[in-house]
Coordinates of C-alpha atoms in Angstrom, one line a residue:
Chain A
M1 CA -13.6 26.5 -35.3
I2 CA -11.8 27.3 -38.5
G3 CA -13.7 29.4 -40.8
K4 CA -15.2 32.9 -40.8
E5 CA -16.0 34.4 -37.4
S6 CA -19.1 36.5 -37.1
T7 CA -18.8 39.7 -35.2
A8 CA -21.1 38.4 -32.5
G9 CA -19.1 35.2 -32.3
R10 CA -15.9 37.2 -31.8
A11 CA -17.5 39.3 -29.1
T12 CA -18.7 36.3 -27.2
K13 CA -15.3 34.6 -27.5
F14 CA -13.3 37.6 -26.2
T15 CA -15.8 38.3 -23.5
V16 CA -15.5 34.7 -22.2
L17 CA -11.8 34.6 -22.6
G18 CA -11.5 37.9 -20.7
L19 CA -13.7 36.7 -17.9
W20 CA -11.7 33.5 -17.6
L21 CA -8.5 35.5 -17.5
V22 CA -9.8 37.6 -14.7
F23 CA -11.0 34.6 -12.8
T24 CA -7.6 32.9 -13.2
V25 CA -5.4 35.9 -12.3
F26 CA -7.5 37.5 -9.6
P27 CA -6.7 35.0 -6.7
L28 CA -3.0 35.5 -7.5
Y29 CA -3.4 39.3 -7.5
W30 CA -5.3 39.1 -4.3
I31 CA -2.7 37.1 -2.4
T32 CA 0.0 39.4 -3.7
I33 CA -1.8 42.5 -2.6
T34 CA -2.6 41.0 0.8
S35 CA 1.1 40.3 1.3
L36 CA 2.0 43.9 0.5
K37 CA -0.3 45.4 3.1
A38 CA 0.9 46.3 6.5
P39 CA -0.3 43.5 8.9
G40 CA -2.8 45.9 10.5
D41 CA -4.3 46.9 7.2
I42 CA -5.3 43.3 6.2
F43 CA -8.2 43.2 8.5
T44 CA -9.9 46.6 7.9
F45 CA -13.2 47.6 6.4
P46 CA -13.9 48.4 3.7
I47 CA -11.6 45.8 2.0
A48 CA -8.9 47.7 0.0
Y49 CA -8.3 46.4 -3.5
W50 CA -5.4 48.8 -3.8
P51 CA -3.7 49.6 -0.5
E52 CA -3.1 53.2 0.4
R53 CA 0.4 52.3 1.6
F54 CA 2.6 49.4 0.6
S55 CA 4.6 47.6 3.2
L56 CA 7.2 44.9 3.2
E57 CA 6.7 44.1 6.8
N58 CA 5.2 40.7 6.2
Y59 CA 8.2 39.7 4.2
S60 CA 10.8 41.0 6.7
G61 CA 8.8 39.2 9.4
L62 CA 9.2 35.9 7.4
F63 CA 13.0 36.1 7.4
G64 CA 13.1 37.5 11.0
K65 CA 10.6 35.4 12.9
A66 CA 10.8 32.2 10.9
D67 CA 13.9 31.0 9.0
F68 CA 12.2 31.2 5.6
G69 CA 15.5 31.6 3.8
V70 CA 16.6 28.2 5.1
Y71 CA 13.3 26.6 3.9
L72 CA 13.6 28.1 0.5
T73 CA 17.2 26.9 0.3
N74 CA 16.2 23.4 1.3
S75 CA 13.5 23.3 -1.2
L76 CA 15.8 24.6 -3.9
I77 CA 18.5 22.0 -3.2
V78 CA 16.1 19.1 -3.0
A79 CA 14.0 20.0 -6.0
T80 CA 17.0 20.8 -8.2
V81 CA 19.0 17.6 -7.4
A82 CA 15.9 15.3 -7.4
G83 CA 14.6 16.9 -10.6
A84 CA 17.9 16.5 -12.4
V85 CA 18.6 12.9 -11.4
A86 CA 15.0 11.8 -12.1
T87 CA 15.3 13.4 -15.5
A88 CA 18.5 11.6 -16.3
I89 CA 17.2 8.2 -15.1
S90 CA 13.9 8.7 -16.9
M91 CA 15.7 9.5 -20.1
L92 CA 17.2 6.0 -20.2
S93 CA 14.0 4.2 -19.4
A94 CA 12.0 6.4 -21.8
Y95 CA 14.5 5.7 -24.6
V96 CA 14.2 2.0 -24.3
L97 CA 10.4 2.2 -24.0
A98 CA 10.2 4.3 -27.2
R99 CA 12.6 2.5 -29.4
F100 CA 12.4 -1.2 -28.5
E101 CA 9.6 -3.8 -28.4
F102 CA 10.0 -6.3 -25.6
R103 CA 7.8 -8.7 -23.6
T104 CA 7.5 -6.8 -20.3
K105 CA 6.9 -3.4 -21.9
S106 CA 3.2 -3.0 -21.4
A107 CA 3.5 -4.4 -17.9
L108 CA 6.1 -1.8 -17.1
L109 CA 3.9 1.0 -18.5
M110 CA 1.1 -0.4 -16.4
A111 CA 3.3 -0.4 -13.3
A112 CA 4.1 3.2 -14.0
L113 CA 0.4 4.1 -14.3
V114 CA -0.4 2.2 -11.0
T115 CA 2.1 4.4 -9.1
Q116 CA -0.2 7.4 -9.9
M117 CA -3.1 5.6 -8.2
I118 CA -1.3 4.9 -4.9
P119 CA -2.4 7.3 -2.2
T120 CA 0.8 8.7 -0.5
F121 CA -0.5 7.8 2.9
I122 CA -0.7 4.1 2.4
A123 CA 3.1 4.0 2.0
L124 CA 4.1 6.7 4.6
G125 CA 4.5 4.4 7.6
P126 CA 6.6 1.7 5.9
L127 CA 8.6 4.4 4.1
Y128 CA 9.4 6.2 7.4
L129 CA 10.6 2.9 8.8
L130 CA 12.7 2.1 5.7
M131 CA 14.3 5.6 5.9
T132 CA 14.9 5.1 9.6
D133 CA 16.8 1.9 8.8
L134 CA 18.8 3.7 6.2
K135 CA 19.5 6.5 8.6
L136 CA 18.0 8.9 6.1
V137 CA 15.2 10.5 8.1
D138 CA 15.4 14.2 8.5
N139 CA 18.1 14.3 5.9
R140 CA 17.9 16.1 2.6
L141 CA 19.5 13.1 0.7
G142 CA 16.7 10.9 2.0
L143 CA 14.0 13.2 0.7
I144 CA 15.8 13.5 -2.6
L145 CA 15.9 9.7 -3.1
V146 CA 12.2 9.5 -2.4
Y147 CA 11.4 12.3 -4.7
I148 CA 13.4 10.8 -7.5
A149 CA 11.2 7.7 -7.3
V150 CA 8.1 9.9 -7.2
C151 CA 9.1 11.8 -10.4
I152 CA 10.3 8.8 -12.5
P153 CA 7.0 7.3 -13.7
F154 CA 5.4 10.4 -15.1
C155 CA 8.7 11.8 -16.4
T156 CA 9.4 8.5 -18.2
V157 CA 6.0 8.6 -20.0
M158 CA 6.5 12.3 -20.9
L159 CA 10.0 11.8 -22.3
R160 CA 8.9 8.7 -24.2
G161 CA 6.5 10.9 -26.0
F162 CA 9.4 13.2 -27.0
F163 CA 11.5 10.3 -28.2
E164 CA 8.6 9.0 -30.3
N165 CA 8.2 12.4 -32.0
I166 CA 11.8 12.1 -33.3
P167 CA 12.0 9.9 -36.4
D168 CA 14.0 6.7 -36.1
A169 CA 15.8 7.7 -39.3
L170 CA 17.9 10.2 -37.4
E171 CA 19.6 7.5 -35.3
E172 CA 19.7 5.0 -38.2
A173 CA 21.6 7.5 -40.3
A174 CA 24.0 8.2 -37.5
M175 CA 24.5 4.4 -36.9
I176 CA 25.1 3.9 -40.6
D177 CA 27.7 6.6 -40.5
G178 CA 29.5 4.4 -37.9
L179 CA 28.3 5.7 -34.6
S180 CA 27.4 3.1 -32.0
R181 CA 23.9 3.0 -30.5
F182 CA 25.2 5.0 -27.5
G183 CA 27.0 7.4 -29.8
A184 CA 23.8 7.9 -31.7
L185 CA 21.8 8.5 -28.5
F186 CA 24.1 10.9 -26.8
R187 CA 25.5 12.8 -29.8
V188 CA 22.5 12.9 -32.1
L189 CA 19.3 12.3 -30.2
L190 CA 19.8 14.1 -27.0
P191 CA 20.9 17.4 -28.6
V192 CA 17.7 17.4 -30.6
M193 CA 15.7 16.6 -27.5
R194 CA 17.1 19.5 -25.5
P195 CA 13.9 21.4 -25.2
G196 CA 12.0 18.3 -24.1
I197 CA 14.7 17.5 -21.5
V198 CA 14.5 21.0 -20.1
A199 CA 10.7 20.8 -19.9
A200 CA 10.9 17.4 -18.2
F201 CA 13.3 18.8 -15.6
I202 CA 11.2 21.8 -14.9
F203 CA 8.2 19.6 -14.5
N204 CA 10.0 17.5 -12.0
F205 CA 11.4 20.5 -10.2
V206 CA 7.9 22.0 -9.8
N207 CA 6.5 18.7 -8.5
C208 CA 9.2 18.3 -5.9
W209 CA 9.0 22.0 -4.9
N210 CA 5.3 21.6 -4.2
E211 CA 5.2 18.2 -2.5
L212 CA 3.9 18.3 1.0
F213 CA 3.0 15.0 2.7
L214 CA 6.3 13.2 2.2
S215 CA 8.4 16.1 3.3
V216 CA 6.2 16.7 6.4
T217 CA 6.8 13.0 7.3
L218 CA 10.5 12.8 6.6
M219 CA 11.8 16.2 7.6
N220 CA 11.1 17.1 11.2
S221 CA 13.8 19.5 12.3
D222 CA 13.7 23.2 11.6
T223 CA 17.0 23.3 9.7
N224 CA 15.8 20.7 7.2
K225 CA 12.2 21.8 6.6
T226 CA 11.1 22.5 3.0
V227 CA 8.7 25.4 2.1
P228 CA 5.4 23.4 2.0
T229 CA 6.2 22.0 5.4
A230 CA 6.8 25.5 6.7
L231 CA 3.5 26.7 5.2
N232 CA 1.7 23.8 6.9
G233 CA 3.3 24.9 10.2
F234 CA 1.8 28.4 9.8
I235 CA -1.7 26.8 10.1
S236 CA -2.7 26.3 13.6
S237 CA -6.1 24.7 14.1
F238 CA -8.0 28.0 14.8
N239 CA -5.9 30.7 13.3
I240 CA -3.8 31.6 10.3
D241 CA -1.5 34.6 10.4
W242 CA -2.6 35.8 7.0
G243 CA 0.1 38.4 6.7
S244 CA 2.9 35.9 7.0
M245 CA 1.0 33.3 5.1
S246 CA 0.4 35.5 2.1
A247 CA 4.0 36.6 1.9
A248 CA 5.2 33.0 2.2
A249 CA 2.7 32.0 -0.5
V250 CA 4.0 34.6 -2.9
L251 CA 7.6 33.6 -2.3
T252 CA 6.6 29.9 -2.9
I253 CA 4.6 30.6 -6.1
L254 CA 6.9 33.0 -7.8
P255 CA 9.8 30.8 -8.7
T256 CA 7.7 28.0 -10.1
M257 CA 5.5 30.4 -12.0
L258 CA 8.5 32.0 -13.7
L259 CA 9.9 28.5 -14.6
F260 CA 6.6 27.4 -15.9
A261 CA 6.0 30.5 -18.1
F262 CA 9.5 29.8 -19.5
A263 CA 8.7 26.2 -20.4
S264 CA 5.0 25.9 -20.8
R265 CA 5.2 25.4 -24.6
H266 CA 7.5 22.4 -24.3
I267 CA 5.5 21.0 -21.5
V268 CA 2.4 21.2 -23.6
Q269 CA 4.1 19.2 -26.4
G270 CA 5.5 16.6 -24.0
L271 CA 2.3 16.0 -22.2
T272 CA 0.2 15.6 -25.3
S273 CA 2.5 13.3 -27.2
G274 CA 3.6 11.3 -24.1
A275 CA 0.4 10.9 -22.1
V276 CA -1.9 10.1 -25.1
K277 CA 0.3 7.3 -26.4
G278 CA 0.2 5.7 -23.0
Chain B
M1 CA 4.4 -8.7 -25.3
P2 CA 1.4 -9.6 -23.2
S3 CA -1.9 -8.4 -24.4
A4 CA -3.6 -5.7 -22.5
S5 CA -6.1 -8.1 -21.1
E6 CA -3.4 -10.4 -19.7
T7 CA -1.8 -7.4 -18.0
T8 CA -4.9 -6.1 -16.4
S9 CA -6.4 -9.4 -15.3
S10 CA -3.4 -10.0 -13.1
S11 CA -2.6 -6.4 -12.3
T12 CA -2.6 -6.5 -8.6
S13 CA 0.1 -4.5 -7.0
T14 CA 2.2 -7.6 -6.5
S15 CA 2.3 -8.6 -10.1
A16 CA 3.3 -5.0 -10.9
T17 CA 6.3 -5.3 -8.7
E18 CA 7.2 -8.7 -10.0
T19 CA 7.3 -7.2 -13.4
V20 CA 9.5 -4.4 -12.3
K21 CA 11.9 -6.9 -10.8
T22 CA 11.8 -9.2 -13.8
A23 CA 12.4 -6.3 -16.1
S24 CA 15.5 -5.2 -14.3
A25 CA 16.8 -8.8 -13.9
G26 CA 15.6 -11.0 -16.6
S27 CA 14.6 -9.2 -19.8
S28 CA 17.8 -10.3 -21.4
R29 CA 15.9 -13.5 -22.3
N30 CA 14.4 -11.7 -25.2
R31 CA 14.2 -13.8 -28.3
K32 CA 12.4 -13.3 -31.5
R33 CA 8.9 -12.2 -30.8
G34 CA 5.7 -12.6 -32.9
G35 CA 3.9 -9.5 -34.0
P36 CA 5.3 -6.5 -35.8
P37 CA 9.1 -6.0 -35.8
A38 CA 10.5 -3.2 -33.6
R39 CA 10.3 0.2 -35.0
G40 CA 13.4 0.9 -37.0
T41 CA 15.7 -1.1 -34.8
E42 CA 17.8 -4.1 -35.7
R43 CA 16.2 -4.2 -39.1
G44 CA 17.7 -7.2 -41.0
R45 CA 20.0 -7.9 -38.1
R46 CA 18.9 -11.1 -36.4
K47 CA 22.1 -12.5 -35.0
P48 CA 21.5 -14.2 -31.6
E49 CA 24.6 -12.4 -30.3
F50 CA 22.9 -9.1 -31.0
T51 CA 19.7 -10.2 -29.4
S52 CA 21.4 -10.8 -26.1
R53 CA 23.2 -7.5 -26.3
R54 CA 19.9 -5.9 -27.0
G55 CA 18.4 -7.5 -24.0
L56 CA 21.3 -6.4 -21.8
L57 CA 20.9 -2.8 -23.1
I58 CA 17.2 -2.8 -22.3
A59 CA 17.8 -4.2 -18.8
A60 CA 20.6 -1.8 -18.1
F61 CA 18.6 1.2 -19.2
M62 CA 15.5 0.2 -17.3
A63 CA 17.3 -0.8 -14.1
P64 CA 17.8 2.5 -12.4
A65 CA 14.2 3.6 -12.8
A66 CA 12.9 0.1 -11.8
I67 CA 15.1 0.0 -8.7
F68 CA 14.1 3.4 -7.5
V69 CA 10.4 2.8 -8.0
A70 CA 10.5 -0.7 -6.6
V71 CA 12.4 0.4 -3.4
F72 CA 10.7 3.8 -2.6
T73 CA 7.2 3.3 -4.1
Y74 CA 6.2 -0.3 -4.5
Y75 CA 7.9 -1.7 -1.4
P76 CA 6.4 0.8 1.0
M77 CA 3.0 0.4 -0.7
I78 CA 3.0 -3.4 -0.3
A79 CA 4.3 -3.2 3.2
G80 CA 1.6 -0.7 3.9
S81 CA -1.0 -2.9 2.3
Q82 CA -0.5 -5.8 4.7
M83 CA -1.3 -3.4 7.6
A84 CA -4.8 -3.3 6.2
F85 CA -5.3 -6.9 7.4
R86 CA -3.7 -6.3 10.8
N87 CA -4.7 -4.6 14.0
W88 CA -2.2 -1.8 13.6
N89 CA -2.9 1.1 15.9
L90 CA -0.2 3.5 17.2
T91 CA -2.1 3.9 20.4
D92 CA -1.5 0.2 21.2
L93 CA 1.3 -1.6 19.3
S94 CA 1.4 -4.6 21.7
D95 CA -0.9 -6.6 19.5
T96 CA -0.5 -6.3 15.7
S97 CA -2.1 -9.6 14.9
W98 CA -3.8 -10.6 11.7
V99 CA -7.5 -9.5 11.8
G100 CA -8.6 -10.4 8.2
L101 CA -11.2 -8.0 6.9
K102 CA -12.0 -6.2 10.2
N103 CA -10.5 -2.9 9.1
F104 CA -12.6 -2.9 5.9
R105 CA -15.7 -3.7 7.9
D106 CA -14.8 -0.8 10.2
V107 CA -14.4 1.6 7.2
F108 CA -17.9 0.6 5.8
A109 CA -19.5 0.7 9.3
D110 CA -18.3 4.2 10.0
P111 CA -21.3 6.6 10.2
A112 CA -19.2 9.2 8.2
W113 CA -18.5 6.8 5.3
G114 CA -21.7 7.7 3.4
T115 CA -20.8 11.4 3.5
V116 CA -17.2 10.7 2.5
L117 CA -18.4 8.7 -0.5
T118 CA -21.0 11.3 -1.6
N119 CA -18.4 14.0 -1.2
T120 CA -15.9 12.0 -3.3
A121 CA -18.4 11.7 -6.1
V122 CA -19.2 15.5 -5.9
W123 CA -15.5 16.3 -5.8
V124 CA -14.7 14.1 -8.8
F125 CA -17.6 14.8 -11.1
G126 CA -18.3 18.3 -9.9
S127 CA -14.7 19.2 -10.8
I128 CA -14.4 17.1 -14.0
V129 CA -17.5 18.4 -15.8
P130 CA -16.8 22.2 -15.6
Q131 CA -13.1 21.5 -16.3
L132 CA -13.9 19.6 -19.4
V133 CA -16.5 22.2 -20.7
I134 CA -14.4 25.3 -20.0
G135 CA -11.2 23.6 -21.1
F136 CA -12.8 22.6 -24.4
A137 CA -14.1 26.1 -25.0
L138 CA -10.8 27.7 -24.3
A139 CA -9.0 25.2 -26.5
L140 CA -11.4 25.9 -29.4
W141 CA -10.9 29.6 -29.1
L142 CA -7.1 29.4 -28.6
R143 CA -6.7 27.6 -31.9
R144 CA -6.9 30.7 -33.9
K145 CA -4.1 33.2 -33.6
F146 CA -4.9 36.5 -32.1
R147 CA -2.8 39.3 -30.7
F148 CA -1.2 38.4 -27.3
R149 CA -2.3 34.8 -27.6
G150 CA 1.0 33.6 -26.3
L151 CA 0.8 35.9 -23.3
Y152 CA -2.8 34.9 -22.7
Q153 CA -1.8 31.2 -22.6
A154 CA 1.1 31.8 -20.3
L155 CA -1.2 33.7 -17.8
V156 CA -4.0 31.2 -18.0
F157 CA -1.7 28.2 -17.4
F158 CA -0.3 29.7 -14.2
P159 CA -2.5 27.8 -11.7
W160 CA -0.8 24.7 -12.8
A161 CA 2.5 25.7 -11.3
I162 CA 1.1 26.0 -7.8
S163 CA 0.8 23.2 -5.3
G164 CA -2.7 21.9 -4.5
F165 CA -2.1 22.5 -0.8
L166 CA -1.3 26.2 -1.5
I167 CA -4.3 26.6 -3.8
G168 CA -6.3 25.4 -0.9
I169 CA -4.8 28.0 1.4
L170 CA -5.3 30.7 -1.3
F171 CA -9.0 30.0 -1.6
R172 CA -9.4 29.6 2.1
W173 CA -8.4 33.3 2.2
L174 CA -10.7 34.3 -0.7
F175 CA -13.7 32.6 0.9
N176 CA -13.0 33.9 4.4
S177 CA -16.3 34.8 5.9
E178 CA -15.2 38.2 7.4
F179 CA -12.4 39.5 5.3
G180 CA -12.9 37.3 2.3
V181 CA -12.9 39.1 -1.0
V182 CA -15.6 36.7 -2.5
N183 CA -18.2 38.0 0.0
D184 CA -17.1 41.6 -0.6
L185 CA -17.5 41.3 -4.3
L186 CA -20.8 39.5 -4.1
Q187 CA -22.1 42.2 -1.7
K188 CA -20.9 44.9 -4.0
A189 CA -22.7 43.3 -6.9
G190 CA -25.8 43.0 -4.8
L191 CA -26.0 39.2 -5.1
I192 CA -26.0 38.7 -1.3
D193 CA -27.1 40.9 1.5
E194 CA -24.8 39.8 4.2
P195 CA -21.5 37.8 4.3
V196 CA -21.8 34.1 3.8
A197 CA -19.8 31.7 6.0
W198 CA -18.7 29.7 3.0
L199 CA -16.4 27.2 4.7
A200 CA -18.5 26.8 7.9
D201 CA -21.6 25.4 6.1
P202 CA -21.1 21.9 4.7
K203 CA -23.1 22.6 1.4
T204 CA -21.3 25.8 0.5
A205 CA -17.9 24.4 1.7
M206 CA -18.1 21.5 -0.7
F207 CA -19.1 24.0 -3.5
A208 CA -16.1 26.2 -2.6
V209 CA -13.5 23.4 -2.7
V210 CA -14.9 22.3 -6.1
V211 CA -14.6 25.9 -7.4
A212 CA -10.9 26.0 -6.3
N213 CA -10.3 22.7 -8.0
V214 CA -11.9 23.9 -11.3
W215 CA -9.7 27.0 -11.1
Y216 CA -6.7 24.7 -10.8
G217 CA -7.6 21.9 -13.3
V218 CA -9.0 23.6 -16.4
T219 CA -5.5 24.1 -17.8
F220 CA -4.8 20.5 -18.1
F221 CA -7.9 20.0 -20.3
T222 CA -7.1 23.1 -22.4
I223 CA -3.6 21.8 -23.1
M224 CA -4.6 18.3 -24.0
I225 CA -7.5 19.3 -26.2
L226 CA -5.6 22.1 -27.8
A227 CA -2.9 19.6 -28.8
A228 CA -5.5 17.1 -30.1
L229 CA -7.1 19.8 -32.2
Q230 CA -3.8 20.4 -34.0
S231 CA -4.1 16.9 -35.4
V232 CA -7.5 17.3 -37.1
P233 CA -6.8 17.7 -40.8
E234 CA -7.8 21.0 -42.3
E235 CA -9.4 19.4 -45.3
L236 CA -12.1 18.0 -43.2
Y237 CA -13.2 21.4 -42.2
E238 CA -12.9 22.7 -45.7
A239 CA -15.1 19.8 -46.9
A240 CA -17.6 20.5 -44.1
A241 CA -17.7 24.1 -45.1
L242 CA -18.4 23.2 -48.7
D243 CA -21.3 21.0 -47.5
G244 CA -22.7 24.0 -45.8
A245 CA -22.3 22.5 -42.3
G246 CA -22.8 25.1 -39.6
K247 CA -20.4 25.6 -36.6
V248 CA -22.4 23.4 -34.2
R249 CA -22.7 20.6 -36.7
T250 CA -19.0 20.8 -37.6
L251 CA -18.2 20.6 -33.9
F252 CA -20.3 17.6 -33.2
Q253 CA -19.8 15.7 -36.5
I254 CA -16.1 16.4 -37.1
T255 CA -14.2 17.8 -34.2
I256 CA -15.6 15.7 -31.4
P257 CA -15.6 12.4 -33.2
Y258 CA -12.0 13.0 -34.4
I259 CA -10.6 13.7 -30.9
R260 CA -13.0 11.5 -28.9
V261 CA -10.2 9.1 -27.8
T262 CA -8.1 11.9 -26.5
L263 CA -11.1 13.3 -24.7
A264 CA -12.0 10.0 -23.1
L265 CA -8.4 9.4 -22.1
T266 CA -8.0 12.9 -20.6
V267 CA -11.1 12.5 -18.6
L268 CA -10.0 9.1 -17.3
L269 CA -6.5 10.3 -16.4
R270 CA -8.0 13.3 -14.6
V271 CA -10.5 11.1 -12.7
I272 CA -7.6 9.0 -11.4
W273 CA -5.7 12.1 -10.5
I274 CA -8.5 14.1 -8.8
F275 CA -9.7 11.0 -6.9
N276 CA -6.2 10.7 -5.5
F277 CA -5.7 14.3 -4.7
P278 CA -6.3 15.3 -1.1
D279 CA -3.9 18.3 -1.0
L280 CA -6.3 21.0 -2.0
I281 CA -9.0 20.1 0.5
F282 CA -6.4 19.4 3.2
G283 CA -5.2 23.0 2.8
M284 CA -8.6 24.6 2.4
T285 CA -10.9 23.1 4.9
G286 CA -8.9 20.2 6.5
G287 CA -12.1 18.1 5.9
G288 CA -14.2 20.4 8.1
P289 CA -16.7 21.7 9.1
N290 CA -17.4 18.6 11.3
N291 CA -15.8 16.2 8.7
E292 CA -18.4 17.4 6.1
T293 CA -15.9 18.0 3.3
H294 CA -13.8 14.9 3.6
I295 CA -13.2 12.8 0.5
V296 CA -11.8 9.3 0.6
T297 CA -8.1 10.4 0.6
T298 CA -8.5 13.2 3.1
W299 CA -10.4 10.8 5.3
M300 CA -7.5 8.5 5.0
I301 CA -5.2 11.3 6.3
K302 CA -7.4 11.9 9.2
I303 CA -7.5 8.2 10.2
T304 CA -3.7 8.0 9.8
Q305 CA -3.3 11.1 12.1
Q306 CA -5.5 9.3 14.7
G307 CA -2.9 6.5 14.6
D308 CA -5.2 3.8 13.1
Y309 CA -2.8 2.6 10.4
G310 CA -4.7 -0.6 9.8
R311 CA -7.9 1.2 8.8
A312 CA -6.1 3.9 6.9
S313 CA -4.3 1.2 4.8
A314 CA -7.7 -0.5 4.2
L315 CA -8.9 2.8 2.8
G316 CA -5.8 3.1 0.6
L317 CA -6.4 -0.3 -0.9
I318 CA -10.0 0.7 -1.6
V319 CA -8.6 3.7 -3.5
V320 CA -6.2 1.6 -5.5
A321 CA -8.8 -1.0 -6.3
T322 CA -11.3 1.6 -7.5
L323 CA -8.7 3.3 -9.7
L324 CA -7.5 0.0 -11.2
V325 CA -11.0 -0.4 -12.6
F326 CA -10.5 3.0 -14.3
A327 CA -7.1 1.8 -15.6
V328 CA -8.8 -1.0 -17.5
F329 CA -10.8 1.6 -19.4
F330 CA -7.6 3.6 -19.8
L331 CA -5.8 0.7 -21.5
L332 CA -8.7 -0.1 -23.8
A333 CA -8.9 3.6 -24.8
T334 CA -5.2 3.8 -25.6
R335 CA -5.3 0.7 -27.7
E336 CA -8.1 2.2 -29.7
K337 CA -6.0 5.3 -30.0
R338 CA -3.2 3.4 -31.6
D339 CA -5.5 1.9 -34.2
D340 CA -6.9 5.3 -34.9
K341 CA -3.4 6.7 -35.5
R342 CA -2.8 4.0 -38.1
E343 CA -6.0 4.7 -39.9
V344 CA -5.4 8.4 -40.3
K345 CA -1.7 8.4 -41.1
P346 CA -1.3 9.0 -44.9

């Protein structure tokens, strides 16, 4: 509410905000602390909220026992390439959807929305067969191609929102000054859009970095595994090695969280303007 | 431009792909359309030569996106859909004949189906309601600047950067019956006498996965509502204050009516999304104990893992059909939104 805040109102507000912050951050704190305990100290009573001794054993085990470095590298390559290509392709389609009226436009937007309703598992079998035919199973390029397609619909809608936030007058002025439509797009519009483009890329990157089911299906050899696939492998039906799991979780969460903190403001803008205009 | 009703009445998955194809191939047939002129493009330039170039540009710019989505999303989905009407089981691939609606009958006849449906409802509504309420409260409070607001926002938005699967694993550890920190804290606070086996009892397990999902999803509501609140004109609040309206009245008579479309839209988008989100439960309980925390999409994973692709595809089509109904609401809401925008723009 805009207006004067009473003292009681302020107290309530900051109490609730504080509680929510604790609730949000505590699970992340807890997984981090767990990962920094020596494997033997994780299962002791009473539960230690601040370990007496810190140990990096869980982390060294990850890179010794399992090839976690390879999984991280795979995830990094796949998410970076797929995220960048999807952003570039979505930029073109978003531009057209923001700046032109044409007959199939609402059908295309509908088609983009429907992709969000399709459960991954209905497409997995045929997708696996398709990739087998293309000789792209267990191949990073194959996963990259699939991820590009996964990212495009949402990314297009998001970028369309950015384009719509930029007044047409900007391009018109550039075109009156003698630039072609392409010139106006690449020389005038895209520089203005840079924050939005960065945000869209980060969003795609995070989505690819976190994707599980497609990568489990398409990547089966140890050298091609991505991080989520590896995490899934740490779960046997009865037992989880919580030491390794917590260390792996921290290494998985950290990069995306840093990226997200860096871009959250742009993402907020993009989501609101893009998603609401549908 | 087809009207929304045209689009939805024929919006089966097939028509969607056809439109993707026609868009990449045949949108150069654009001629003058009825309705409002395009925004700021080609104003006063109506040469036919330009029209065809314009069509070419649209087609060329849409093509890469359309091709990717058609090949890697729509084609596998349609190929997968026809499995729903076939006897398609990995345990016996000798006979993949057409069986009509048998797979759908099998889905509905399954003794677990009732539980799966109930769980799905609990999962969707039990997650949505707290997410909306908490997200709304946070958004209202985050409107006003305070010290460290930027830092606070960055911290509170963190859950969003984590995969649903990993959040499931995270909360599986928190709710662990022996070494779980949830039990430890509750015992310290004197709320429980002995450890609760959260994930081993169907009732508490369902509660636990919903808690994890609320932890994850509040951010989305906060962001959407926060942005919508930015658009409420300050004068309205000033006028309300002059009229002596209290906080509660201002909230219900000004704020909520003004952003109601965004609210409705956000809820619908999230319903679609949460409905189609098996990752968290997959990582947290795997659908256990005894299949008691399965929702439709995790159930589908289980059936797939058993090799019964026909029945799994039938489940998938049920999901798509259900969500398409929501999409109709979505479209109606967005149309209203556009009208709203026109009204309030000075």
